[in-house]
Coordinates of C-alpha atoms in Angstrom, one line a residue:
M1434 CA -19.4 -70.5 -114.0
K1435 CA -19.2 -74.3 -114.2
K1436 CA -15.5 -74.0 -114.0
I1437 CA -15.6 -72.0 -110.8
I1438 CA -18.0 -74.5 -109.1
K1439 CA -15.9 -77.4 -110.2
D1440 CA -12.7 -75.8 -108.9
Y1441 CA -14.4 -75.0 -105.6
L1442 CA -15.9 -78.4 -104.9
Q1443 CA -13.3 -80.7 -106.4
F1444 CA -10.9 -82.4 -104.0
S1445 CA -7.4 -83.4 -104.8
K1446 CA -6.1 -86.9 -104.1
K1447 CA -4.4 -86.0 -100.9
E1448 CA -7.5 -84.2 -99.7
R1449 CA -9.6 -87.2 -100.4
I1450 CA -7.2 -89.5 -98.5
G1451 CA -7.1 -87.1 -95.5
L1452 CA -10.9 -86.8 -95.4
T1453 CA -11.3 -90.6 -95.5
L1454 CA -8.9 -91.0 -92.6
L1455 CA -10.7 -88.4 -90.6
L1456 CA -14.0 -90.1 -91.1
L1457 CA -12.5 -93.5 -90.1
L1458 CA -11.0 -92.0 -86.8
L1459 CA -14.4 -90.4 -86.0
G1460 CA -16.2 -93.6 -86.4
L1461 CA -13.6 -95.5 -84.4
F1462 CA -14.0 -93.1 -81.4
L1463 CA -17.8 -93.4 -81.6
Y1464 CA -18.0 -97.2 -81.6
L1465 CA -14.9 -98.0 -79.5
P1466 CA -16.6 -97.9 -76.1
S1467 CA -19.2 -100.6 -77.2
W1468 CA -16.5 -102.9 -78.5
I1469 CA -14.3 -102.8 -75.3
K1470 CA -15.7 -104.5 -72.1
P1471 CA -15.3 -102.5 -68.9
S1472 CA -12.5 -103.6 -66.6
I1473 CA -14.1 -102.1 -63.5
P1474 CA -16.5 -104.6 -61.7
P1475 CA -20.0 -103.3 -60.9
L1476 CA -20.8 -102.1 -57.4
Q1477 CA -21.9 -104.8 -55.0
H1478 CA -24.6 -104.5 -52.3
S1479 CA -22.0 -104.3 -49.6
D1480 CA -20.4 -101.3 -51.4
T1481 CA -23.6 -99.3 -51.2
A1482 CA -24.9 -100.3 -47.8
W1483 CA -23.2 -97.3 -46.1
L1484 CA -25.3 -95.0 -48.3
K1485 CA -28.5 -96.4 -46.7
D1486 CA -27.0 -96.0 -43.2
L1487 CA -26.1 -92.4 -44.0
E1488 CA -29.7 -91.7 -45.2
Y1489 CA -31.0 -93.3 -42.0
V1490 CA -28.8 -91.1 -39.8
E1491 CA -29.8 -87.9 -41.8
M1492 CA -33.5 -88.8 -41.5
N1493 CA -33.3 -89.3 -37.7
T1494 CA -31.3 -86.1 -37.3
S1495 CA -33.8 -84.0 -39.2
Q1496 CA -36.7 -85.4 -37.2
K1497 CA -34.9 -84.5 -33.9
D1498 CA -34.3 -81.0 -35.1
Q1499 CA -37.9 -80.5 -35.9
P1500 CA -39.8 -78.8 -33.0
T1501 CA -42.5 -81.0 -31.3
F1502 CA -45.7 -79.3 -30.6
S1503 CA -47.1 -81.9 -28.3
K1504 CA -47.7 -80.6 -24.8
K1505 CA -46.1 -82.4 -21.9
A1506 CA -48.7 -83.9 -19.6
L1507 CA -48.6 -82.2 -16.2
P1508 CA -49.0 -84.3 -13.0
T1509 CA -52.4 -84.4 -11.4
P1510 CA -52.5 -81.7 -8.7
T1511 CA -53.0 -82.7 -5.1
Y1512 CA -55.2 -80.2 -3.2
F1513 CA -54.5 -79.3 0.4
S1514 CA -54.6 -76.3 2.7
F1515 CA -51.6 -74.0 2.3
D1516 CA -50.3 -70.5 3.0
P1517 CA -48.8 -68.9 -0.1
N1518 CA -46.6 -66.7 2.2
T1519 CA -44.8 -69.8 3.6
A1520 CA -45.4 -72.6 1.1
S1521 CA -42.3 -74.3 -0.2
T1522 CA -41.5 -75.0 -3.8
N1523 CA -42.4 -78.7 -3.5
Q1524 CA -45.7 -77.8 -2.0
L1525 CA -46.5 -75.3 -4.8
L1526 CA -45.6 -77.9 -7.5
A1527 CA -47.7 -80.5 -5.8
L1528 CA -50.7 -78.1 -6.0
G1529 CA -50.4 -78.1 -9.8
L1530 CA -48.3 -75.0 -10.4
T1531 CA -45.5 -75.0 -12.9
P1532 CA -41.8 -74.5 -11.7
K1533 CA -41.9 -71.1 -13.3
N1534 CA -45.0 -70.2 -11.3
A1535 CA -43.4 -71.4 -8.1
Q1536 CA -40.3 -69.3 -8.8
T1537 CA -42.4 -66.2 -9.5
I1538 CA -44.1 -66.6 -6.1
L1539 CA -40.8 -67.1 -4.3
N1540 CA -39.3 -64.0 -6.0
Y1541 CA -42.4 -62.0 -5.0
R1542 CA -42.0 -63.0 -1.4
N1543 CA -38.2 -62.4 -1.4
K1544 CA -38.8 -58.8 -2.5
G1545 CA -41.1 -58.1 0.4
G1546 CA -44.4 -59.0 -1.2
Q1547 CA -47.1 -60.6 0.9
F1548 CA -50.4 -62.3 0.3
R1549 CA -53.1 -60.7 2.5
L1550 CA -56.2 -62.1 0.9
P1551 CA -56.8 -65.4 -1.0
E1552 CA -57.8 -63.3 -4.0
D1553 CA -54.3 -61.8 -4.2
F1554 CA -53.2 -65.2 -5.7
L1555 CA -54.9 -64.1 -8.9
K1556 CA -52.6 -61.1 -9.2
I1557 CA -49.4 -63.3 -9.6
W1558 CA -48.3 -63.0 -13.2
G1559 CA -48.1 -66.2 -15.3
I1560 CA -50.5 -68.3 -13.3
D1561 CA -53.4 -69.7 -15.2
P1562 CA -56.6 -68.0 -13.8
A1563 CA -58.4 -71.3 -13.8
V1564 CA -55.6 -72.9 -11.7
A1565 CA -55.6 -69.9 -9.3
K1566 CA -59.4 -70.0 -8.8
A1567 CA -59.2 -73.8 -8.1
L1568 CA -56.6 -73.1 -5.4
I1569 CA -58.3 -70.2 -3.7
P1570 CA -60.6 -72.4 -1.5
F1571 CA -57.5 -74.1 -0.1
I1572 CA -55.6 -70.9 0.8
R1573 CA -55.2 -70.3 4.6
I1574 CA -53.3 -67.0 5.2
Q1575 CA -51.9 -66.3 8.6
L1576 CA -51.3 -62.6 9.2
E1577 CA -50.8 -60.7 12.4
R1578 CA -53.8 -58.4 12.9
G1579 CA -55.4 -56.5 15.7
P1580 CA -58.8 -57.6 17.1
S1581 CA -60.6 -54.8 15.4
Q1582 CA -59.1 -55.8 12.0
Y1583 CA -60.7 -59.3 11.7
P1584 CA -62.7 -59.6 8.5
V1585 CA -66.3 -60.5 8.8
V1586 CA -66.9 -64.2 8.2
K1587 CA -69.2 -64.7 5.2
K1588 CA -71.3 -67.8 4.9
N1589 CA -70.5 -70.1 2.0
S1590 CA -67.4 -68.1 1.2
G1591 CA -65.4 -71.2 0.2
Y1592 CA -62.4 -70.4 2.5
N1593 CA -61.6 -69.4 6.0
P1594 CA -61.0 -65.7 6.9
I1595 CA -57.6 -64.4 8.0
Y1596 CA -56.8 -64.9 11.6
S1597 CA -54.1 -63.7 14.0
P1598 CA -52.2 -65.9 16.5
K1599 CA -50.3 -62.9 18.0
K1600 CA -51.2 -59.6 19.5
I1601 CA -49.6 -56.6 17.8
P1602 CA -48.4 -53.7 20.0
I1603 CA -49.4 -50.1 19.2
I1604 CA -46.3 -48.0 18.3
D1605 CA -45.5 -44.3 18.3
I1606 CA -44.7 -43.3 14.8
N1607 CA -42.1 -40.7 15.9
S1608 CA -40.1 -42.9 18.2
A1609 CA -40.7 -46.5 17.0
S1610 CA -37.5 -48.5 16.4
L1611 CA -36.7 -50.7 13.4
E1612 CA -37.8 -53.8 15.3
E1613 CA -41.1 -52.2 16.3
W1614 CA -42.0 -51.3 12.7
E1615 CA -41.1 -54.8 11.6
S1616 CA -43.6 -56.2 14.1
L1617 CA -46.5 -54.7 12.1
P1618 CA -48.2 -56.9 9.5
G1619 CA -46.8 -56.4 6.0
I1620 CA -43.8 -54.4 7.1
G1621 CA -40.4 -56.0 6.4
P1622 CA -36.9 -54.7 7.0
V1623 CA -36.9 -52.7 3.7
L1624 CA -40.1 -50.8 4.4
A1625 CA -39.2 -50.3 8.1
K1626 CA -35.9 -48.6 7.1
R1627 CA -37.7 -46.6 4.5
I1628 CA -40.2 -45.3 7.0
I1629 CA -37.5 -44.3 9.5
K1630 CA -35.5 -42.6 6.8
Y1631 CA -38.5 -40.6 5.6
R1632 CA -39.3 -39.7 9.2
E1633 CA -35.8 -38.3 9.7
K1634 CA -36.0 -36.4 6.4
L1635 CA -39.3 -34.7 7.6
G1636 CA -37.9 -34.1 11.1
G1637 CA -40.8 -36.2 12.5
F1638 CA -44.3 -37.0 11.5
T1639 CA -47.0 -34.5 12.3
E1640 CA -49.9 -36.9 11.8
V1641 CA -50.5 -40.6 11.3
D1642 CA -51.5 -40.1 7.7
D1643 CA -47.9 -39.1 6.9
I1644 CA -46.9 -42.8 7.0
Q1645 CA -49.0 -43.4 3.9
K1646 CA -46.7 -40.9 2.0
T1647 CA -43.8 -43.3 2.4
Y1648 CA -42.8 -45.0 -0.8
G1649 CA -44.0 -48.6 -0.9
I1650 CA -46.9 -48.1 1.6
S1651 CA -50.1 -48.9 -0.4
D1652 CA -53.6 -47.9 0.6
S1653 CA -54.4 -51.5 1.5
L1654 CA -51.2 -51.9 3.6
F1655 CA -51.8 -48.6 5.4
G1656 CA -55.4 -49.7 6.2
Q1657 CA -53.9 -52.8 7.8
I1658 CA -51.4 -51.0 10.1
Q1659 CA -53.3 -47.8 10.8
A1660 CA -55.0 -49.3 13.9
F1661 CA -51.5 -49.9 15.4
L1662 CA -50.2 -46.4 14.9
Q1663 CA -50.4 -43.5 17.2
L1664 CA -48.8 -40.0 17.5
S1665 CA -48.2 -39.4 21.2
N1666 CA -45.2 -37.2 20.7
T1667 CA -47.2 -34.1 19.8
G1668 CA -45.5 -31.9 22.4
K1669 CA -41.9 -31.4 23.2
P1670 CA -39.4 -33.9 21.6
S1671 CA -37.6 -36.2 23.9
I1672 CA -33.8 -35.8 24.2
N1673 CA -33.5 -39.5 24.7
K1674 CA -35.5 -40.6 21.7
S1675 CA -35.8 -37.9 19.1
S1676 CA -33.6 -37.6 16.1
A1677 CA -31.6 -34.4 15.3
A1678 CA -34.1 -33.5 12.6
L1679 CA -37.0 -33.7 15.1
L1680 CA -35.2 -31.6 17.7
Q1681 CA -34.5 -29.0 15.1
K1682 CA -38.2 -29.0 14.1
A1683 CA -39.0 -28.1 17.7
G1684 CA -36.7 -25.1 17.6
V1685 CA -33.4 -26.5 18.8
S1686 CA -30.4 -25.1 16.8
P1687 CA -28.8 -27.6 14.4
A1688 CA -25.4 -27.7 16.2
I1689 CA -27.0 -28.4 19.6
A1690 CA -29.4 -31.0 18.1
V1691 CA -26.5 -32.9 16.6
A1692 CA -24.5 -32.6 19.8
I1693 CA -27.5 -34.1 21.8
V1694 CA -27.7 -37.1 19.5
E1695 CA -23.9 -37.7 19.5
Y1696 CA -23.7 -37.4 23.3
R1697 CA -26.5 -40.0 23.6
K1698 CA -24.6 -42.3 21.3
Q1699 CA -21.3 -42.0 23.3
Y1700 CA -22.6 -41.8 26.9
G1701 CA -26.0 -43.3 26.8
L1702 CA -29.4 -41.8 27.7
F1703 CA -29.7 -38.6 29.7
D1704 CA -30.8 -39.0 33.3
S1705 CA -32.3 -35.5 33.5
L1706 CA -32.4 -32.3 31.6
E1707 CA -29.6 -31.0 33.8
D1708 CA -27.3 -33.4 31.9
L1709 CA -27.5 -31.1 28.9
K1710 CA -25.0 -28.9 30.7
K1711 CA -22.4 -31.6 30.1
I1712 CA -22.4 -30.5 26.5
V1713 CA -19.5 -28.0 26.8
F1714 CA -20.5 -25.4 24.3
I1715 CA -24.1 -24.9 25.7
Q1716 CA -24.1 -21.6 27.5
P1717 CA -26.4 -20.9 30.5
A1718 CA -28.7 -18.7 28.5
Q1719 CA -28.9 -21.4 25.8
F1720 CA -29.6 -24.0 28.4
Q1721 CA -32.6 -22.1 29.8
E1722 CA -34.0 -21.7 26.4
L1723 CA -33.4 -25.3 25.5
I1724 CA -35.2 -26.8 28.5
Q1725 CA -38.3 -24.9 27.3
L1726 CA -38.2 -26.7 24.0
V1727 CA -37.4 -30.3 24.9
K1728 CA -38.3 -33.0 27.5
L1729 CA -36.6 -36.0 29.0

């Protein structure tokens, strides 16, 4: 047993020399850095100044990217009398409204919307109710109304009632032109065309309340214009004013109704019922029946 241990742990001369050299090289590598002075000079302040500049730039950039939650102070509003149906953008801004509020009002007006009462200002989306209530006493709306449509003046109401500088004519709903419809309060070109188109589709209105069935005519708007509407064409349709649909509704055949309208477009108004004979395909028997259905 002793021999086995001795043979296992005993080194030869060459092995002892090799182990000694290995230990010397290992110690040399461990202590060599401390014996040799570094040839690279240490960094100076000027060499590291750019690092501080870079940190400053990064700090400012991060601060700019962060959202700021401070509210921008709005200018102090200037209160004066104004009509929201005609006020310009600068006037609305001066009253304390935001640019977005002013644009919303302009879009509402451009689409045919109209303010009829000061309280309508509260219905505009996006306007702070407190701001709208502060502006209501300064609203002066000018709409065309009939004498019977003036609102009652209430004491201590805080604002003036609506008034009318012009007199509005009464129109016949079955013969009124586009311009006549546009003369009514709250009726613009779009609604006027829509009413006439609906009238032609029906072949004529049979009662004034039919106007309210037109798309876009609200109850409040109909209440405003109802006093200026009349239905005088309750008898025979006029060959000089009635549409083809209205003539057909009175019993005129579709071909003759269209021919009457086309003749009127080409040659002007009829001077008498006898002029119907100028439409070549109307036979004498048809003419006698026709004059019982229509009027000049």
